[in-house]
Amino acid sequence: MRHEHKGKRIAHIKISNLKNGVHRYEFERVASDFADEWIDTERFSAPIFITATLTKTMTELVVELSITTVISLQCDRCLAPITKTISGDYRILFLQSANAVPDAEQDLDDDVRWLSAHETHIDLTTDVRETLLLAVPMKNVCEAPSCVANNVWVAREFSQTHGASFRSDWQQKLAEISKQFKN
Ligand SMILES: [Zn+2]
């Protein structure tokens, strides 16, 4: 199941008549282009740079997405504004199908998809969105000595109190959240 987007096309690439070989596309977008509440203009205040490298052969098309931007956040401890450069990569394999347009439901996996011979474009908007959201760090602490020191202390205290079971619970939650983003 893929997220339906209402915003404008973020990374829409014409693939009809694309020759075998490597093709590189670059896009510069802003948060409002996505028209998506998750990609808010407060955090995503800087331009979002997207590179898509397409490698085409007779039977398949490999798409390597690379996204980078500067994100505006708040320190988890003192709420001071901080900025961070974030980046993410995602790879999708499209298998060429000579048959009629296969149903999206028949896709093999999120990152392995059918591509009908009749399709003229690929739209990577959803992939860009998910890659971007997954790149947002969960923990953010500014460089003030008190925040850095406190953060180390809290982390150590936490792991002593809760031990390994806490850490694995937390990692499981994180994995669940990442999965939700992919749906
Ligand atoms: Zn701080």
PDB file of C-alpha atoms and ligand atoms in Angstrom:
ATOM      1  CA  MET A   1       0.000   0.000   0.000  1.00  0.00           C
ATOM      2  CA  ARG A   2       1.426   3.381  -0.916  1.00  0.00           C
ATOM      3  CA  HIS A   3       0.625   6.789   0.377  1.00  0.00           C
ATOM      4  CA  GLU A   4      -1.432   8.836  -2.063  1.00  0.00           C
ATOM      5  CA  HIS A   5      -0.052  12.301  -2.401  1.00  0.00           C
ATOM      6  CA  LYS A   6      -2.072  15.416  -3.076  1.00  0.00           C
ATOM      7  CA  GLY A   7       0.797  17.846  -3.599  1.00  0.00           C
ATOM      8  CA  LYS A   8       2.566  18.580  -6.812  1.00  0.00           C
ATOM      9  CA  ARG A   9       4.847  16.086  -8.470  1.00  0.00           C
ATOM     10  CA  ILE A  10       8.056  15.920  -6.514  1.00  0.00           C
ATOM     11  CA  ALA A  11      10.142  13.568  -8.605  1.00  0.00           C
ATOM     12  CA  HIS A  12       8.350  12.573 -11.766  1.00  0.00           C
ATOM     13  CA  ILE A  13      10.626  11.121 -14.425  1.00  0.00           C
ATOM     14  CA  LYS A  14       9.890  10.410 -18.055  1.00  0.00           C
ATOM     15  CA  ILE A  15      11.110   6.923 -18.911  1.00  0.00           C
ATOM     16  CA  SER A  16       9.630   6.387 -22.363  1.00  0.00           C
ATOM     17  CA  ASN A  17      12.482   6.267 -24.887  1.00  0.00           C
ATOM     18  CA  LEU A  18      15.025   6.113 -22.079  1.00  0.00           C
ATOM     19  CA  LYS A  19      18.187   4.489 -23.453  1.00  0.00           C
ATOM     20  CA  ASN A  20      20.008   1.704 -21.672  1.00  0.00           C
ATOM     21  CA  GLY A  21      22.648   3.118 -19.379  1.00  0.00           C
ATOM     22  CA  VAL A  22      22.917   5.515 -16.438  1.00  0.00           C
ATOM     23  CA  HIS A  23      20.820   8.666 -16.208  1.00  0.00           C
ATOM     24  CA  ARG A  24      20.975  11.211 -13.456  1.00  0.00           C
ATOM     25  CA  TYR A  25      18.168  13.596 -12.449  1.00  0.00           C
ATOM     26  CA  GLU A  26      18.254  16.379  -9.899  1.00  0.00           C
ATOM     27  CA  PHE A  27      15.335  18.123  -8.269  1.00  0.00           C
ATOM     28  CA  GLU A  28      15.170  20.973  -5.803  1.00  0.00           C
ATOM     29  CA  ARG A  29      11.917  21.149  -3.866  1.00  0.00           C
ATOM     30  CA  VAL A  30      10.464  22.937  -0.844  1.00  0.00           C
ATOM     31  CA  ALA A  31       8.249  21.514   1.898  1.00  0.00           C
ATOM     32  CA  SER A  32       5.070  23.187   0.620  1.00  0.00           C
ATOM     33  CA  ASP A  33       5.437  21.290  -2.689  1.00  0.00           C
ATOM     34  CA  PHE A  34       4.551  18.100  -0.821  1.00  0.00           C
ATOM     35  CA  ALA A  35       1.233  19.428   0.581  1.00  0.00           C
ATOM     36  CA  ASP A  36       1.738  16.893   3.347  1.00  0.00           C
ATOM     37  CA  GLU A  37       1.241  17.574   7.055  1.00  0.00           C
ATOM     38  CA  TRP A  38       4.254  15.395   7.910  1.00  0.00           C
ATOM     39  CA  ILE A  39       6.513  17.528   5.786  1.00  0.00           C
ATOM     40  CA  ASP A  40       5.863  20.763   7.632  1.00  0.00           C
ATOM     41  CA  THR A  41       7.450  24.039   6.589  1.00  0.00           C
ATOM     42  CA  GLU A  42       8.675  24.732  10.138  1.00  0.00           C
ATOM     43  CA  ARG A  43      11.029  21.749  10.309  1.00  0.00           C
ATOM     44  CA  PHE A  44      11.632  21.529   6.586  1.00  0.00           C
ATOM     45  CA  SER A  45      12.438  25.191   6.127  1.00  0.00           C
ATOM     46  CA  ALA A  46      15.336  24.717   3.686  1.00  0.00           C
ATOM     47  CA  PRO A  47      15.338  23.454   0.091  1.00  0.00           C
ATOM     48  CA  ILE A  48      15.212  19.678  -0.291  1.00  0.00           C
ATOM     49  CA  PHE A  49      17.721  18.329  -2.795  1.00  0.00           C
ATOM     50  CA  ILE A  50      16.841  15.087  -4.534  1.00  0.00           C
ATOM     51  CA  THR A  51      19.063  13.056  -6.836  1.00  0.00           C
ATOM     52  CA  ALA A  52      17.704  10.075  -8.740  1.00  0.00           C
ATOM     53  CA  THR A  53      20.157   7.868 -10.578  1.00  0.00           C
ATOM     54  CA  LEU A  54      18.469   5.528 -13.039  1.00  0.00           C
ATOM     55  CA  THR A  55      20.324   2.531 -14.429  1.00  0.00           C
ATOM     56  CA  LYS A  56      18.390   0.956 -17.260  1.00  0.00           C
ATOM     57  CA  THR A  57      18.955  -2.411 -18.929  1.00  0.00           C
ATOM     58  CA  MET A  58      16.741  -4.464 -21.261  1.00  0.00           C
ATOM     59  CA  THR A  59      14.927  -6.098 -18.366  1.00  0.00           C
ATOM     60  CA  GLU A  60      15.122  -3.753 -15.418  1.00  0.00           C
ATOM     61  CA  LEU A  61      15.438  -0.229 -14.154  1.00  0.00           C
ATOM     62  CA  VAL A  62      17.306   0.473 -10.923  1.00  0.00           C
ATOM     63  CA  VAL A  63      16.484   3.757  -9.224  1.00  0.00           C
ATOM     64  CA  GLU A  64      18.813   5.091  -6.554  1.00  0.00           C
ATOM     65  CA  LEU A  65      17.368   7.998  -4.652  1.00  0.00           C
ATOM     66  CA  SER A  66      19.478  10.298  -2.565  1.00  0.00           C
ATOM     67  CA  ILE A  67      17.974  13.120  -0.550  1.00  0.00           C
ATOM     68  CA  THR A  68      19.533  15.839   1.537  1.00  0.00           C
ATOM     69  CA  THR A  69      18.295  18.949   3.327  1.00  0.00           C
ATOM     70  CA  VAL A  70      18.863  21.072   6.406  1.00  0.00           C
ATOM     71  CA  ILE A  71      16.190  20.595   9.016  1.00  0.00           C
ATOM     72  CA  SER A  72      15.169  23.061  11.773  1.00  0.00           C
ATOM     73  CA  LEU A  73      14.572  21.432  15.145  1.00  0.00           C
ATOM     74  CA  GLN A  74      14.519  22.218  18.839  1.00  0.00           C
ATOM     75  CA  CYS A  75      16.889  20.890  21.459  1.00  0.00           C
ATOM     76  CA  ASP A  76      15.082  18.130  23.389  1.00  0.00           C
ATOM     77  CA  ARG A  77      16.416  19.574  26.644  1.00  0.00           C
ATOM     78  CA  CYS A  78      16.432  23.375  26.442  1.00  0.00           C
ATOM     79  CA  LEU A  79      14.262  23.962  23.353  1.00  0.00           C
ATOM     80  CA  ALA A  80      16.960  26.067  21.711  1.00  0.00           C
ATOM     81  CA  PRO A  81      16.598  26.087  17.921  1.00  0.00           C
ATOM     82  CA  ILE A  82      19.052  23.811  16.153  1.00  0.00           C
ATOM     83  CA  THR A  83      19.667  22.962  12.542  1.00  0.00           C
ATOM     84  CA  LYS A  84      20.938  19.661  11.194  1.00  0.00           C
ATOM     85  CA  THR A  85      21.900  18.413   7.789  1.00  0.00           C
ATOM     86  CA  ILE A  86      20.063  15.178   7.134  1.00  0.00           C
ATOM     87  CA  SER A  87      20.314  12.767   4.249  1.00  0.00           C
ATOM     88  CA  GLY A  88      18.818   9.471   3.193  1.00  0.00           C
ATOM     89  CA  ASP A  89      19.083   6.929   0.393  1.00  0.00           C
ATOM     90  CA  TYR A  90      16.596   4.516  -1.083  1.00  0.00           C
ATOM     91  CA  ARG A  91      16.892   1.989  -3.890  1.00  0.00           C
ATOM     92  CA  ILE A  92      14.033   0.631  -5.974  1.00  0.00           C
ATOM     93  CA  LEU A  93      14.213  -2.112  -8.569  1.00  0.00           C
ATOM     94  CA  PHE A  94      11.655  -1.932 -11.361  1.00  0.00           C
ATOM     95  CA  LEU A  95      11.255  -5.105 -13.376  1.00  0.00           C
ATOM     96  CA  GLN A  96      10.123  -4.568 -16.943  1.00  0.00           C
ATOM     97  CA  SER A  97       6.908  -6.336 -17.817  1.00  0.00           C
ATOM     98  CA  ALA A  98       5.837  -6.877 -21.409  1.00  0.00           C
ATOM     99  CA  ASN A  99       2.265  -7.570 -20.309  1.00  0.00           C
ATOM    100  CA  ALA A 100      -0.570  -5.192 -19.639  1.00  0.00           C
ATOM    101  CA  VAL A 101      -0.205  -2.809 -16.712  1.00  0.00           C
ATOM    102  CA  PRO A 102       0.003  -5.021 -13.647  1.00  0.00           C
ATOM    103  CA  ASP A 103      -1.972  -4.047 -10.606  1.00  0.00           C
ATOM    104  CA  ALA A 104       0.007  -2.230  -7.907  1.00  0.00           C
ATOM    105  CA  GLU A 105      -1.217  -4.984  -5.565  1.00  0.00           C
ATOM    106  CA  GLN A 106       0.894  -7.449  -7.505  1.00  0.00           C
ATOM    107  CA  ASP A 107       4.122  -5.663  -6.696  1.00  0.00           C
ATOM    108  CA  LEU A 108       6.687  -8.052  -5.318  1.00  0.00           C
ATOM    109  CA  ASP A 109       7.768  -5.782  -2.523  1.00  0.00           C
ATOM    110  CA  ASP A 110       7.966  -2.105  -1.617  1.00  0.00           C
ATOM    111  CA  ASP A 111      11.330  -1.817  -3.273  1.00  0.00           C
ATOM    112  CA  VAL A 112      10.794  -4.312  -6.108  1.00  0.00           C
ATOM    113  CA  ARG A 113       8.042  -3.266  -8.491  1.00  0.00           C
ATOM    114  CA  TRP A 114       6.666  -4.110 -11.888  1.00  0.00           C
ATOM    115  CA  LEU A 115       7.028  -1.634 -14.661  1.00  0.00           C
ATOM    116  CA  SER A 116       4.786  -2.090 -17.654  1.00  0.00           C
ATOM    117  CA  ALA A 117       6.162  -1.454 -21.127  1.00  0.00           C
ATOM    118  CA  HIS A 118       3.319   1.059 -21.578  1.00  0.00           C
ATOM    119  CA  GLU A 119       4.265   3.264 -18.666  1.00  0.00           C
ATOM    120  CA  THR A 120       5.801   6.530 -19.770  1.00  0.00           C
ATOM    121  CA  HIS A 121       6.771   7.966 -16.363  1.00  0.00           C
ATOM    122  CA  ILE A 122       7.744   6.871 -12.890  1.00  0.00           C
ATOM    123  CA  ASP A 123       6.653   8.915  -9.926  1.00  0.00           C
ATOM    124  CA  LEU A 124       9.000   8.787  -6.929  1.00  0.00           C
ATOM    125  CA  THR A 125       7.096  11.240  -4.741  1.00  0.00           C
ATOM    126  CA  THR A 126       6.121   8.655  -2.125  1.00  0.00           C
ATOM    127  CA  ASP A 127       9.649   7.272  -2.012  1.00  0.00           C
ATOM    128  CA  VAL A 128      11.112  10.736  -1.559  1.00  0.00           C
ATOM    129  CA  ARG A 129       8.635  11.480   1.211  1.00  0.00           C
ATOM    130  CA  GLU A 130       9.409   8.283   3.135  1.00  0.00           C
ATOM    131  CA  THR A 131      13.160   8.556   2.720  1.00  0.00           C
ATOM    132  CA  LEU A 132      13.021  12.123   3.978  1.00  0.00           C
ATOM    133  CA  LEU A 133      10.897  11.296   7.034  1.00  0.00           C
ATOM    134  CA  LEU A 134      13.097   8.336   7.972  1.00  0.00           C
ATOM    135  CA  ALA A 135      16.147  10.607   7.914  1.00  0.00           C
ATOM    136  CA  VAL A 136      14.755  12.870  10.654  1.00  0.00           C
ATOM    137  CA  PRO A 137      16.692  12.115  13.852  1.00  0.00           C
ATOM    138  CA  MET A 138      14.688  10.957  16.871  1.00  0.00           C
ATOM    139  CA  LYS A 139      16.911  12.650  19.447  1.00  0.00           C
ATOM    140  CA  ASN A 140      18.171  16.181  19.155  1.00  0.00           C
ATOM    141  CA  VAL A 141      20.398  17.942  21.620  1.00  0.00           C
ATOM    142  CA  CYS A 142      22.056  21.322  21.144  1.00  0.00           C
ATOM    143  CA  GLU A 143      25.752  21.930  21.723  1.00  0.00           C
ATOM    144  CA  ALA A 144      25.367  23.774  25.035  1.00  0.00           C
ATOM    145  CA  PRO A 145      27.624  21.992  27.581  1.00  0.00           C
ATOM    146  CA  SER A 146      24.740  21.560  30.044  1.00  0.00           C
ATOM    147  CA  CYS A 147      22.555  19.888  27.420  1.00  0.00           C
ATOM    148  CA  VAL A 148      25.327  17.613  26.153  1.00  0.00           C
ATOM    149  CA  ALA A 149      26.361  16.642  29.715  1.00  0.00           C
ATOM    150  CA  ASN A 150      22.784  16.086  30.857  1.00  0.00           C
ATOM    151  CA  ASN A 151      22.033  13.984  27.853  1.00  0.00           C
ATOM    152  CA  VAL A 152      24.966  11.641  28.504  1.00  0.00           C
ATOM    153  CA  TRP A 153      23.959  11.368  32.152  1.00  0.00           C
ATOM    154  CA  VAL A 154      20.300  10.580  31.330  1.00  0.00           C
ATOM    155  CA  ALA A 155      21.293   7.968  28.772  1.00  0.00           C
ATOM    156  CA  ARG A 156      23.587   6.214  31.258  1.00  0.00           C
ATOM    157  CA  GLU A 157      21.020   6.391  34.058  1.00  0.00           C
ATOM    158  CA  PHE A 158      18.348   5.015  31.751  1.00  0.00           C
ATOM    159  CA  SER A 159      20.353   2.024  30.659  1.00  0.00           C
ATOM    160  CA  GLN A 160      21.403   1.204  34.233  1.00  0.00           C
ATOM    161  CA  THR A 161      17.817   1.353  35.492  1.00  0.00           C
ATOM    162  CA  HIS A 162      16.127  -0.396  32.626  1.00  0.00           C
ATOM    163  CA  GLY A 163      18.942  -2.547  31.348  1.00  0.00           C
ATOM    164  CA  ALA A 164      19.019  -4.398  28.069  1.00  0.00           C
ATOM    165  CA  SER A 165      15.271  -5.138  27.993  1.00  0.00           C
ATOM    166  CA  PHE A 166      14.507  -1.453  27.858  1.00  0.00           C
ATOM    167  CA  ARG A 167      16.908  -0.961  24.981  1.00  0.00           C
ATOM    168  CA  SER A 168      15.444  -3.792  22.939  1.00  0.00           C
ATOM    169  CA  ASP A 169      11.878  -2.509  23.583  1.00  0.00           C
ATOM    170  CA  TRP A 170      12.924   0.859  22.372  1.00  0.00           C
ATOM    171  CA  GLN A 171      14.608  -0.563  19.295  1.00  0.00           C
ATOM    172  CA  GLN A 172      11.494  -2.583  18.523  1.00  0.00           C
ATOM    173  CA  LYS A 173       9.332   0.540  18.730  1.00  0.00           C
ATOM    174  CA  LEU A 174      11.682   2.338  16.436  1.00  0.00           C
ATOM    175  CA  ALA A 175      11.499  -0.514  13.939  1.00  0.00           C
ATOM    176  CA  GLU A 176       7.690  -0.404  14.101  1.00  0.00           C
ATOM    177  CA  ILE A 177       7.670   3.323  13.460  1.00  0.00           C
ATOM    178  CA  SER A 178       9.975   2.914  10.470  1.00  0.00           C
ATOM    179  CA  LYS A 179       7.669   0.237   9.122  1.00  0.00           C
ATOM    180  CA  GLN A 180       4.646   2.515   9.436  1.00  0.00           C
ATOM    181  CA  PHE A 181       6.408   5.154   7.391  1.00  0.00           C
ATOM    182  CA  LYS A 182       6.949   2.620   4.654  1.00  0.00           C
ATOM    183  CA  ASN A 183       3.252   1.675   4.452  1.00  0.00           C
TER     184      ASN A 183
HETATM  185 ZN    ZN B   1      19.956  22.508  24.556  1.00  0.00          ZN
END
